[in-house]
Amino acid sequence: MVQPAEGRAPTYIDTTRASIARVYDYALGGKDNYEVDRAIIDRIRAVAPEIGRIALDNRAFLIRAARFVATQTPVTQFLDCGSGLPTAENTHQVVQRLRPEARVVYVDNDPTVVAHGRALLEDNDNTRFLDADLRDPGAVLDDPTVQEFLDLDRPVALFQVATLHHVAERTAEIMAGYLDRLPAGSVVVLSHFFDPENDDSALARRIEDLLVHSPMGSGHFRTRPQIEALFSGVELVEPGIVTCHRWWPDGPQLTPEDAVQRCVVGGVGIKP
Ligand code: SAM
């Protein structure tokens, strides 16, 4: 059992069942994971040795996109759905370094994230953690934490980074549920496992098969039209939806690209 933060109900964590957040933590090189989580990545590594790149590229995209929103848009309110376990640079640290007044609400429903995340992510007055299911936009947006902390009449940056590929259906509907409620000027930052429908497709579908049939039970690789549908109603910022490591990289790419890197895409859009 993970010890609860002071004043919180104890959280019981089943270490025999894999968790999306802990599998991702392992793929990023973190230490908050168990054998059941590690076995999933290790099995994929047998067919795709560079699998860790998907997680690293995705996380680096999140950080660059967060910096972009904080510096290139007037938005200072962030709703980070599927925060994951605390890692080296969390969204609030990235954006508050640039905009100290920025407010961040994290949403996650993984018991390990709830246990560790609340204590570590809610580390200042401008940050909150909400234990909720991101598949229910109404419940998230109407939760008192969000209602009291964010002003939904002003633009919000909605992060759905590496979350919706863990949702089996209704993904475009879920995004519409958020975007319909957010005002013009709101920003979407989204990444997703990708089936490029070319020579890399077999690799994408092989990894998907291993993930979906693992104790984690999710990891859907979607096609370009399916991912474009998640940005419905927003205008994409240049360069559009691209593989994560190609979304405004920090510098020239000197290392050769691996096929798994072509199987995760990200993009940023602004509601007109
Ligand atoms: N967004 C972070 C990033 O990209 O670095 C973490 C991504 S991690 C792969 C996905 C996170 O989404 C996990 O922490 C998982 O618990 C959370 N998640 C998945 N489905 C969820 C749901 N239905 N409601 C709330 N959180 C969910």
PDB file of C-alpha atoms and ligand atoms in Angstrom:
ATOM      1  CA  MET A   1       0.000   0.000   0.000  1.00  0.00           C
ATOM      2  CA  VAL A   2       1.245   3.462  -0.836  1.00  0.00           C
ATOM      3  CA  GLN A   3       1.046   5.750   2.165  1.00  0.00           C
ATOM      4  CA  PRO A   4      -1.582   8.449   1.700  1.00  0.00           C
ATOM      5  CA  ALA A   5      -0.785  12.130   1.845  1.00  0.00           C
ATOM      6  CA  GLU A   6      -1.732  13.659   5.179  1.00  0.00           C
ATOM      7  CA  GLY A   7      -5.466  14.134   5.506  1.00  0.00           C
ATOM      8  CA  ARG A   8      -6.319  11.974   2.493  1.00  0.00           C
ATOM      9  CA  ALA A   9      -8.097   8.631   2.399  1.00  0.00           C
ATOM     10  CA  PRO A  10      -5.695   5.715   1.979  1.00  0.00           C
ATOM     11  CA  THR A  11      -5.228   4.534  -1.585  1.00  0.00           C
ATOM     12  CA  TYR A  12      -4.823   0.804  -2.179  1.00  0.00           C
ATOM     13  CA  ILE A  13      -2.704  -0.047  -5.164  1.00  0.00           C
ATOM     14  CA  ASP A  14      -2.997  -3.431  -6.799  1.00  0.00           C
ATOM     15  CA  THR A  15       0.571  -4.229  -7.822  1.00  0.00           C
ATOM     16  CA  THR A  16      -0.525  -7.358  -9.701  1.00  0.00           C
ATOM     17  CA  ARG A  17      -2.384  -5.273 -12.296  1.00  0.00           C
ATOM     18  CA  ALA A  18      -0.586  -3.128 -14.852  1.00  0.00           C
ATOM     19  CA  SER A  19      -1.214   0.609 -14.876  1.00  0.00           C
ATOM     20  CA  ILE A  20      -0.958   2.916 -17.898  1.00  0.00           C
ATOM     21  CA  ALA A  21       0.832   5.543 -15.817  1.00  0.00           C
ATOM     22  CA  ARG A  22       3.386   3.082 -14.409  1.00  0.00           C
ATOM     23  CA  VAL A  23       4.049   1.429 -17.789  1.00  0.00           C
ATOM     24  CA  TYR A  24       4.692   4.912 -19.220  1.00  0.00           C
ATOM     25  CA  ASP A  25       6.885   5.761 -16.242  1.00  0.00           C
ATOM     26  CA  TYR A  26       8.999   2.669 -16.953  1.00  0.00           C
ATOM     27  CA  ALA A  27       9.233   3.535 -20.656  1.00  0.00           C
ATOM     28  CA  LEU A  28      10.500   7.010 -19.652  1.00  0.00           C
ATOM     29  CA  GLY A  29      13.151   5.469 -17.405  1.00  0.00           C
ATOM     30  CA  GLY A  30      11.328   6.180 -14.126  1.00  0.00           C
ATOM     31  CA  LYS A  31      11.280   4.098 -10.952  1.00  0.00           C
ATOM     32  CA  ASP A  32       7.591   4.168  -9.973  1.00  0.00           C
ATOM     33  CA  ASN A  33       6.655   0.858 -11.564  1.00  0.00           C
ATOM     34  CA  TYR A  34       6.290  -2.853 -10.824  1.00  0.00           C
ATOM     35  CA  GLU A  35       7.205  -6.099 -12.553  1.00  0.00           C
ATOM     36  CA  VAL A  36       3.753  -6.381 -14.147  1.00  0.00           C
ATOM     37  CA  ASP A  37       4.288  -2.955 -15.785  1.00  0.00           C
ATOM     38  CA  ARG A  38       7.879  -3.593 -16.873  1.00  0.00           C
ATOM     39  CA  ALA A  39       6.973  -6.934 -18.481  1.00  0.00           C
ATOM     40  CA  ILE A  40       4.738  -5.148 -20.999  1.00  0.00           C
ATOM     41  CA  ILE A  41       7.476  -2.865 -22.301  1.00  0.00           C
ATOM     42  CA  ASP A  42      10.032  -5.669 -22.214  1.00  0.00           C
ATOM     43  CA  ARG A  43       7.770  -7.823 -24.383  1.00  0.00           C
ATOM     44  CA  ILE A  44       7.385  -5.017 -26.936  1.00  0.00           C
ATOM     45  CA  ARG A  45      11.127  -4.400 -26.870  1.00  0.00           C
ATOM     46  CA  ALA A  46      11.576  -7.872 -28.345  1.00  0.00           C
ATOM     47  CA  VAL A  47       9.859  -6.727 -31.568  1.00  0.00           C
ATOM     48  CA  ALA A  48      10.642  -2.995 -31.378  1.00  0.00           C
ATOM     49  CA  PRO A  49      13.905  -2.390 -29.467  1.00  0.00           C
ATOM     50  CA  GLU A  50      13.461   1.402 -29.719  1.00  0.00           C
ATOM     51  CA  ILE A  51      10.022   1.417 -28.056  1.00  0.00           C
ATOM     52  CA  GLY A  52      11.252   3.789 -25.345  1.00  0.00           C
ATOM     53  CA  ARG A  53      11.567   6.518 -27.998  1.00  0.00           C
ATOM     54  CA  ILE A  54       7.774   6.755 -28.280  1.00  0.00           C
ATOM     55  CA  ALA A  55       7.526   7.747 -24.628  1.00  0.00           C
ATOM     56  CA  LEU A  56      10.551  10.065 -24.684  1.00  0.00           C
ATOM     57  CA  ASP A  57       9.473  11.818 -27.888  1.00  0.00           C
ATOM     58  CA  ASN A  58       5.947  12.183 -26.538  1.00  0.00           C
ATOM     59  CA  ARG A  59       7.119  13.712 -23.256  1.00  0.00           C
ATOM     60  CA  ALA A  60       9.525  16.060 -25.050  1.00  0.00           C
ATOM     61  CA  PHE A  61       6.639  17.166 -27.283  1.00  0.00           C
ATOM     62  CA  LEU A  62       4.504  17.919 -24.216  1.00  0.00           C
ATOM     63  CA  ILE A  63       7.261  20.093 -22.749  1.00  0.00           C
ATOM     64  CA  ARG A  64       7.898  22.003 -25.995  1.00  0.00           C
ATOM     65  CA  ALA A  65       4.186  22.505 -26.610  1.00  0.00           C
ATOM     66  CA  ALA A  66       3.695  23.730 -23.019  1.00  0.00           C
ATOM     67  CA  ARG A  67       6.513  26.258 -23.528  1.00  0.00           C
ATOM     68  CA  PHE A  68       4.910  27.315 -26.809  1.00  0.00           C
ATOM     69  CA  VAL A  69       1.525  27.963 -25.178  1.00  0.00           C
ATOM     70  CA  ALA A  70       3.133  29.853 -22.302  1.00  0.00           C
ATOM     71  CA  THR A  71       5.217  32.100 -24.544  1.00  0.00           C
ATOM     72  CA  GLN A  72       3.280  32.443 -27.800  1.00  0.00           C
ATOM     73  CA  THR A  73      -0.339  32.668 -26.614  1.00  0.00           C
ATOM     74  CA  PRO A  74      -2.011  34.741 -23.903  1.00  0.00           C
ATOM     75  CA  VAL A  75      -3.409  31.573 -22.247  1.00  0.00           C
ATOM     76  CA  THR A  76      -2.514  31.164 -18.585  1.00  0.00           C
ATOM     77  CA  GLN A  77      -5.002  28.415 -17.613  1.00  0.00           C
ATOM     78  CA  PHE A  78      -4.093  24.782 -18.226  1.00  0.00           C
ATOM     79  CA  LEU A  79      -6.221  21.653 -17.939  1.00  0.00           C
ATOM     80  CA  ASP A  80      -3.793  18.739 -18.224  1.00  0.00           C
ATOM     81  CA  CYS A  81      -5.845  15.570 -18.716  1.00  0.00           C
ATOM     82  CA  GLY A  82      -3.988  12.364 -17.928  1.00  0.00           C
ATOM     83  CA  SER A  83      -1.125  13.988 -16.052  1.00  0.00           C
ATOM     84  CA  GLY A  84       0.738  10.718 -15.505  1.00  0.00           C
ATOM     85  CA  LEU A  85       3.106  10.193 -12.602  1.00  0.00           C
ATOM     86  CA  PRO A  86       5.241  13.149 -11.579  1.00  0.00           C
ATOM     87  CA  THR A  87       8.363  13.258 -13.708  1.00  0.00           C
ATOM     88  CA  ALA A  88      11.326  15.555 -14.249  1.00  0.00           C
ATOM     89  CA  GLU A  89       9.499  18.487 -15.845  1.00  0.00           C
ATOM     90  CA  ASN A  90       5.805  18.570 -15.083  1.00  0.00           C
ATOM     91  CA  THR A  91       3.461  20.901 -16.944  1.00  0.00           C
ATOM     92  CA  HIS A  92       3.093  23.381 -14.082  1.00  0.00           C
ATOM     93  CA  GLN A  93       6.867  23.647 -13.667  1.00  0.00           C
ATOM     94  CA  VAL A  94       7.373  24.257 -17.390  1.00  0.00           C
ATOM     95  CA  VAL A  95       4.679  26.920 -17.740  1.00  0.00           C
ATOM     96  CA  GLN A  96       5.049  28.624 -14.350  1.00  0.00           C
ATOM     97  CA  ARG A  97       8.758  29.126 -14.991  1.00  0.00           C
ATOM     98  CA  LEU A  98       7.709  31.288 -17.938  1.00  0.00           C
ATOM     99  CA  ARG A  99       4.363  32.601 -16.601  1.00  0.00           C
ATOM    100  CA  PRO A 100       4.408  32.424 -12.784  1.00  0.00           C
ATOM    101  CA  GLU A 101       0.703  33.303 -12.668  1.00  0.00           C
ATOM    102  CA  ALA A 102      -0.259  30.285 -14.804  1.00  0.00           C
ATOM    103  CA  ARG A 103      -2.830  27.993 -13.195  1.00  0.00           C
ATOM    104  CA  VAL A 104      -2.736  24.262 -13.836  1.00  0.00           C
ATOM    105  CA  VAL A 105      -5.320  21.600 -13.059  1.00  0.00           C
ATOM    106  CA  TYR A 106      -4.141  18.025 -13.513  1.00  0.00           C
ATOM    107  CA  VAL A 107      -6.669  15.249 -14.092  1.00  0.00           C
ATOM    108  CA  ASP A 108      -5.942  11.542 -13.680  1.00  0.00           C
ATOM    109  CA  ASN A 109      -7.771   8.534 -12.256  1.00  0.00           C
ATOM    110  CA  ASP A 110      -4.937   6.053 -11.812  1.00  0.00           C
ATOM    111  CA  PRO A 111      -4.637   5.143  -8.098  1.00  0.00           C
ATOM    112  CA  THR A 112      -0.831   5.367  -8.220  1.00  0.00           C
ATOM    113  CA  VAL A 113      -1.006   8.817  -9.778  1.00  0.00           C
ATOM    114  CA  VAL A 114      -3.658   9.908  -7.290  1.00  0.00           C
ATOM    115  CA  ALA A 115      -1.459   8.736  -4.404  1.00  0.00           C
ATOM    116  CA  HIS A 116       1.881  10.186  -5.570  1.00  0.00           C
ATOM    117  CA  GLY A 117       0.649  12.853  -7.937  1.00  0.00           C
ATOM    118  CA  ARG A 118      -1.488  14.828  -5.584  1.00  0.00           C
ATOM    119  CA  ALA A 119       1.367  15.336  -3.164  1.00  0.00           C
ATOM    120  CA  LEU A 120       4.028  16.052  -5.775  1.00  0.00           C
ATOM    121  CA  LEU A 121       2.071  17.845  -8.476  1.00  0.00           C
ATOM    122  CA  GLU A 122       0.009  20.084  -6.195  1.00  0.00           C
ATOM    123  CA  ASP A 123       3.138  21.787  -4.918  1.00  0.00           C
ATOM    124  CA  ASN A 124       1.978  25.402  -5.071  1.00  0.00           C
ATOM    125  CA  ASP A 125      -1.141  27.565  -4.851  1.00  0.00           C
ATOM    126  CA  ASN A 126      -1.500  27.765  -8.617  1.00  0.00           C
ATOM    127  CA  THR A 127      -1.762  24.011  -9.127  1.00  0.00           C
ATOM    128  CA  ARG A 128      -4.543  21.525  -8.396  1.00  0.00           C
ATOM    129  CA  PHE A 129      -5.018  17.789  -8.894  1.00  0.00           C
ATOM    130  CA  LEU A 130      -8.390  16.262  -9.772  1.00  0.00           C
ATOM    131  CA  ASP A 131      -9.143  12.537  -9.469  1.00  0.00           C
ATOM    132  CA  ALA A 132     -11.593  12.143 -12.368  1.00  0.00           C
ATOM    133  CA  ASP A 133     -12.269  10.220 -15.557  1.00  0.00           C
ATOM    134  CA  LEU A 134     -11.170  12.281 -18.538  1.00  0.00           C
ATOM    135  CA  ARG A 135     -13.725  10.463 -20.735  1.00  0.00           C
ATOM    136  CA  ASP A 136     -16.444  12.525 -19.081  1.00  0.00           C
ATOM    137  CA  PRO A 137     -15.822  16.157 -20.098  1.00  0.00           C
ATOM    138  CA  GLY A 138     -18.960  17.388 -18.330  1.00  0.00           C
ATOM    139  CA  ALA A 139     -17.922  15.852 -15.010  1.00  0.00           C
ATOM    140  CA  VAL A 140     -14.378  17.250 -15.341  1.00  0.00           C
ATOM    141  CA  LEU A 141     -15.454  20.769 -16.335  1.00  0.00           C
ATOM    142  CA  ASP A 142     -18.256  20.937 -13.762  1.00  0.00           C
ATOM    143  CA  ASP A 143     -16.133  19.592 -10.913  1.00  0.00           C
ATOM    144  CA  PRO A 144     -15.798  22.219  -8.154  1.00  0.00           C
ATOM    145  CA  THR A 145     -11.993  22.032  -8.433  1.00  0.00           C
ATOM    146  CA  VAL A 146     -12.167  23.221 -12.032  1.00  0.00           C
ATOM    147  CA  GLN A 147     -15.081  25.589 -11.538  1.00  0.00           C
ATOM    148  CA  GLU A 148     -13.482  27.385  -8.602  1.00  0.00           C
ATOM    149  CA  PHE A 149      -9.924  27.379  -9.870  1.00  0.00           C
ATOM    150  CA  LEU A 150     -10.246  28.052 -13.623  1.00  0.00           C
ATOM    151  CA  ASP A 151     -12.342  30.734 -15.307  1.00  0.00           C
ATOM    152  CA  LEU A 152     -14.006  28.848 -18.146  1.00  0.00           C
ATOM    153  CA  ASP A 153     -15.125  32.130 -19.711  1.00  0.00           C
ATOM    154  CA  ARG A 154     -11.472  32.767 -20.501  1.00  0.00           C
ATOM    155  CA  PRO A 155      -9.326  30.617 -22.827  1.00  0.00           C
ATOM    156  CA  VAL A 156      -7.918  27.370 -21.475  1.00  0.00           C
ATOM    157  CA  ALA A 157      -5.130  25.153 -22.792  1.00  0.00           C
ATOM    158  CA  LEU A 158      -6.494  21.617 -22.878  1.00  0.00           C
ATOM    159  CA  PHE A 159      -3.790  18.941 -22.827  1.00  0.00           C
ATOM    160  CA  GLN A 160      -4.676  15.475 -24.064  1.00  0.00           C
ATOM    161  CA  VAL A 161      -1.167  14.165 -24.399  1.00  0.00           C
ATOM    162  CA  ALA A 162      -0.917  10.386 -24.843  1.00  0.00           C
ATOM    163  CA  THR A 163      -4.336   9.915 -23.282  1.00  0.00           C
ATOM    164  CA  LEU A 164      -6.924   9.239 -25.976  1.00  0.00           C
ATOM    165  CA  HIS A 165      -5.074   6.237 -27.430  1.00  0.00           C
ATOM    166  CA  HIS A 166      -6.008   4.599 -24.121  1.00  0.00           C
ATOM    167  CA  VAL A 167      -9.672   5.280 -24.809  1.00  0.00           C
ATOM    168  CA  ALA A 168     -11.344   2.631 -26.985  1.00  0.00           C
ATOM    169  CA  GLU A 169     -14.193   4.641 -28.457  1.00  0.00           C
ATOM    170  CA  ARG A 170     -15.993   8.009 -28.698  1.00  0.00           C
ATOM    171  CA  THR A 171     -12.671   9.885 -28.735  1.00  0.00           C
ATOM    172  CA  ALA A 172     -13.839  12.635 -31.128  1.00  0.00           C
ATOM    173  CA  GLU A 173     -17.039  13.016 -29.111  1.00  0.00           C
ATOM    174  CA  ILE A 174     -15.003  13.381 -25.911  1.00  0.00           C
ATOM    175  CA  MET A 175     -12.856  16.109 -27.483  1.00  0.00           C
ATOM    176  CA  ALA A 176     -15.982  17.902 -28.724  1.00  0.00           C
ATOM    177  CA  GLY A 177     -17.369  17.688 -25.182  1.00  0.00           C
ATOM    178  CA  TYR A 178     -14.421  19.752 -23.948  1.00  0.00           C
ATOM    179  CA  LEU A 179     -14.075  22.101 -26.907  1.00  0.00           C
ATOM    180  CA  ASP A 180     -17.756  23.032 -27.076  1.00  0.00           C
ATOM    181  CA  ARG A 181     -17.472  24.365 -23.522  1.00  0.00           C
ATOM    182  CA  LEU A 182     -14.197  26.258 -23.960  1.00  0.00           C
ATOM    183  CA  PRO A 183     -14.137  29.804 -25.361  1.00  0.00           C
ATOM    184  CA  ALA A 184     -12.404  31.104 -28.486  1.00  0.00           C
ATOM    185  CA  GLY A 185      -8.664  31.371 -28.018  1.00  0.00           C
ATOM    186  CA  SER A 186      -8.513  28.069 -26.163  1.00  0.00           C
ATOM    187  CA  VAL A 187      -5.679  25.771 -27.165  1.00  0.00           C
ATOM    188  CA  VAL A 188      -5.535  22.011 -27.689  1.00  0.00           C
ATOM    189  CA  VAL A 189      -2.263  20.146 -27.189  1.00  0.00           C
ATOM    190  CA  LEU A 190      -2.695  16.516 -28.209  1.00  0.00           C
ATOM    191  CA  SER A 191      -0.550  13.519 -29.032  1.00  0.00           C
ATOM    192  CA  HIS A 192      -1.590  10.034 -30.065  1.00  0.00           C
ATOM    193  CA  PHE A 193      -0.233   6.659 -31.210  1.00  0.00           C
ATOM    194  CA  PHE A 194      -0.264   6.702 -35.004  1.00  0.00           C
ATOM    195  CA  ASP A 195      -0.760   4.179 -37.775  1.00  0.00           C
ATOM    196  CA  PRO A 196       0.848   5.912 -40.789  1.00  0.00           C
ATOM    197  CA  GLU A 197      -0.841   3.450 -43.186  1.00  0.00           C
ATOM    198  CA  ASN A 198       2.435   2.809 -45.014  1.00  0.00           C
ATOM    199  CA  ASP A 199       5.410   0.471 -44.521  1.00  0.00           C
ATOM    200  CA  ASP A 200       5.397   1.308 -40.780  1.00  0.00           C
ATOM    201  CA  SER A 201       1.812   0.162 -40.377  1.00  0.00           C
ATOM    202  CA  ALA A 202       2.725  -3.441 -39.575  1.00  0.00           C
ATOM    203  CA  LEU A 203       4.962  -2.284 -36.717  1.00  0.00           C
ATOM    204  CA  ALA A 204       2.253   0.046 -35.357  1.00  0.00           C
ATOM    205  CA  ARG A 205      -0.365  -2.717 -35.434  1.00  0.00           C
ATOM    206  CA  ARG A 206       2.024  -5.240 -33.864  1.00  0.00           C
ATOM    207  CA  ILE A 207       2.701  -2.888 -30.922  1.00  0.00           C
ATOM    208  CA  GLU A 208      -1.021  -2.146 -30.648  1.00  0.00           C
ATOM    209  CA  ASP A 209      -1.788  -5.860 -30.502  1.00  0.00           C
ATOM    210  CA  LEU A 210       0.759  -6.388 -27.721  1.00  0.00           C
ATOM    211  CA  LEU A 211      -0.557  -3.423 -25.723  1.00  0.00           C
ATOM    212  CA  VAL A 212      -4.260  -4.089 -26.128  1.00  0.00           C
ATOM    213  CA  HIS A 213      -3.806  -7.758 -25.225  1.00  0.00           C
ATOM    214  CA  SER A 214      -1.515  -7.016 -22.285  1.00  0.00           C
ATOM    215  CA  PRO A 215      -2.624  -6.580 -18.667  1.00  0.00           C
ATOM    216  CA  MET A 216      -2.759  -2.832 -19.456  1.00  0.00           C
ATOM    217  CA  GLY A 217      -5.470  -3.459 -22.053  1.00  0.00           C
ATOM    218  CA  SER A 218      -5.133  -0.296 -24.196  1.00  0.00           C
ATOM    219  CA  GLY A 219      -2.937   1.468 -26.740  1.00  0.00           C
ATOM    220  CA  HIS A 220      -4.820   2.145 -29.961  1.00  0.00           C
ATOM    221  CA  PHE A 221      -2.893   3.312 -33.017  1.00  0.00           C
ATOM    222  CA  ARG A 222      -5.170   5.545 -35.069  1.00  0.00           C
ATOM    223  CA  THR A 223      -4.937   6.778 -38.642  1.00  0.00           C
ATOM    224  CA  ARG A 224      -4.474  10.392 -39.748  1.00  0.00           C
ATOM    225  CA  PRO A 225      -8.206  11.016 -40.425  1.00  0.00           C
ATOM    226  CA  GLN A 226      -9.071   9.562 -37.007  1.00  0.00           C
ATOM    227  CA  ILE A 227      -6.546  11.823 -35.283  1.00  0.00           C
ATOM    228  CA  GLU A 228      -7.562  14.866 -37.343  1.00  0.00           C
ATOM    229  CA  ALA A 229     -11.102  14.317 -36.055  1.00  0.00           C
ATOM    230  CA  LEU A 230      -9.821  14.988 -32.527  1.00  0.00           C
ATOM    231  CA  PHE A 231      -8.866  18.518 -33.613  1.00  0.00           C
ATOM    232  CA  SER A 232     -12.295  19.246 -35.053  1.00  0.00           C
ATOM    233  CA  GLY A 233     -13.221  22.923 -34.622  1.00  0.00           C
ATOM    234  CA  VAL A 234      -9.677  24.149 -33.982  1.00  0.00           C
ATOM    235  CA  GLU A 235      -7.112  25.647 -36.354  1.00  0.00           C
ATOM    236  CA  LEU A 236      -3.856  23.760 -36.363  1.00  0.00           C
ATOM    237  CA  VAL A 237      -0.685  25.667 -35.631  1.00  0.00           C
ATOM    238  CA  GLU A 238       2.229  25.028 -38.027  1.00  0.00           C
ATOM    239  CA  PRO A 239       3.468  22.380 -38.796  1.00  0.00           C
ATOM    240  CA  GLY A 240       0.143  20.635 -38.084  1.00  0.00           C
ATOM    241  CA  ILE A 241      -0.066  17.028 -36.947  1.00  0.00           C
ATOM    242  CA  VAL A 242       3.421  15.552 -37.273  1.00  0.00           C
ATOM    243  CA  THR A 243       5.510  12.890 -35.600  1.00  0.00           C
ATOM    244  CA  CYS A 244       6.224  14.192 -32.103  1.00  0.00           C
ATOM    245  CA  HIS A 245       9.975  14.615 -32.554  1.00  0.00           C
ATOM    246  CA  ARG A 246       9.358  16.812 -35.610  1.00  0.00           C
ATOM    247  CA  TRP A 247       7.002  19.261 -33.855  1.00  0.00           C
ATOM    248  CA  TRP A 248       9.336  22.268 -33.473  1.00  0.00           C
ATOM    249  CA  PRO A 249      12.373  20.298 -32.280  1.00  0.00           C
ATOM    250  CA  ASP A 250      14.897  22.110 -30.121  1.00  0.00           C
ATOM    251  CA  GLY A 251      17.517  21.844 -32.828  1.00  0.00           C
ATOM    252  CA  PRO A 252      18.628  19.976 -35.922  1.00  0.00           C
ATOM    253  CA  GLN A 253      18.041  16.219 -35.828  1.00  0.00           C
ATOM    254  CA  LEU A 254      21.425  14.531 -36.121  1.00  0.00           C
ATOM    255  CA  THR A 255      20.405  11.066 -34.929  1.00  0.00           C
ATOM    256  CA  PRO A 256      18.741   8.729 -37.420  1.00  0.00           C
ATOM    257  CA  GLU A 257      14.975   8.354 -37.096  1.00  0.00           C
ATOM    258  CA  ASP A 258      13.677   5.007 -35.887  1.00  0.00           C
ATOM    259  CA  ALA A 259      10.465   3.461 -37.221  1.00  0.00           C
ATOM    260  CA  VAL A 260       8.758   3.602 -33.797  1.00  0.00           C
ATOM    261  CA  GLN A 261       9.282   7.377 -33.763  1.00  0.00           C
ATOM    262  CA  ARG A 262       7.052   7.600 -36.814  1.00  0.00           C
ATOM    263  CA  CYS A 263       4.238   5.930 -34.856  1.00  0.00           C
ATOM    264  CA  VAL A 264       3.386   8.757 -32.464  1.00  0.00           C
ATOM    265  CA  VAL A 265       2.134  12.158 -33.621  1.00  0.00           C
ATOM    266  CA  GLY A 266       1.303  15.419 -31.936  1.00  0.00           C
ATOM    267  CA  GLY A 267      -0.221  18.748 -32.790  1.00  0.00           C
ATOM    268  CA  VAL A 268      -1.429  22.017 -31.335  1.00  0.00           C
ATOM    269  CA  GLY A 269      -4.629  23.778 -32.341  1.00  0.00           C
ATOM    270  CA  ILE A 270      -6.347  27.045 -31.397  1.00  0.00           C
ATOM    271  CA  LYS A 271     -10.119  27.492 -31.245  1.00  0.00           C
ATOM    272  CA  PRO A 272     -11.018  30.433 -33.527  1.00  0.00           C
TER     273      PRO A 272
HETATM  274  N1  SAM B   1       0.128  13.188 -20.343  1.00  0.00           N
HETATM  275  C1  SAM B   1       1.313  12.605 -19.790  1.00  0.00           C
HETATM  276  C2  SAM B   1       2.403  12.620 -20.828  1.00  0.00           C
HETATM  277  O1  SAM B   1       2.092  12.591 -22.021  1.00  0.00           O
HETATM  278  O2  SAM B   1       3.571  12.636 -20.461  1.00  0.00           O
HETATM  279  C3  SAM B   1       1.062  11.184 -19.283  1.00  0.00           C
HETATM  280  C4  SAM B   1       0.622  10.218 -20.347  1.00  0.00           C
HETATM  281  S1  SAM B   1       0.295   8.581 -19.737  1.00  0.00           S
HETATM  282  C5  SAM B   1       0.724   7.637 -21.135  1.00  0.00           C
HETATM  283  C6  SAM B   1      -1.485   8.549 -19.798  1.00  0.00           C
HETATM  284  C7  SAM B   1      -2.139   8.999 -18.501  1.00  0.00           C
HETATM  285  O3  SAM B   1      -3.550   9.111 -18.732  1.00  0.00           O
HETATM  286  C8  SAM B   1      -1.964   8.004 -17.369  1.00  0.00           C
HETATM  287  O4  SAM B   1      -1.486   8.648 -16.218  1.00  0.00           O
HETATM  288  C9  SAM B   1      -3.347   7.436 -17.129  1.00  0.00           C
HETATM  289  O5  SAM B   1      -3.601   7.109 -15.779  1.00  0.00           O
HETATM  290  C10 SAM B   1      -4.224   8.585 -17.613  1.00  0.00           C
HETATM  291  N2  SAM B   1      -5.549   8.116 -18.033  1.00  0.00           N
HETATM  292  C11 SAM B   1      -5.841   7.158 -18.941  1.00  0.00           C
HETATM  293  N3  SAM B   1      -7.164   7.010 -19.052  1.00  0.00           N
HETATM  294  C12 SAM B   1      -7.724   7.881 -18.180  1.00  0.00           C
HETATM  295  C13 SAM B   1      -9.063   8.200 -17.834  1.00  0.00           C
HETATM  296  N4  SAM B   1     -10.087   7.581 -18.425  1.00  0.00           N
HETATM  297  N5  SAM B   1      -9.279   9.167 -16.912  1.00  0.00           N
HETATM  298  C14 SAM B   1      -8.234   9.807 -16.317  1.00  0.00           C
HETATM  299  N6  SAM B   1      -6.942   9.556 -16.615  1.00  0.00           N
HETATM  300  C15 SAM B   1      -6.689   8.597 -17.534  1.00  0.00           C
END
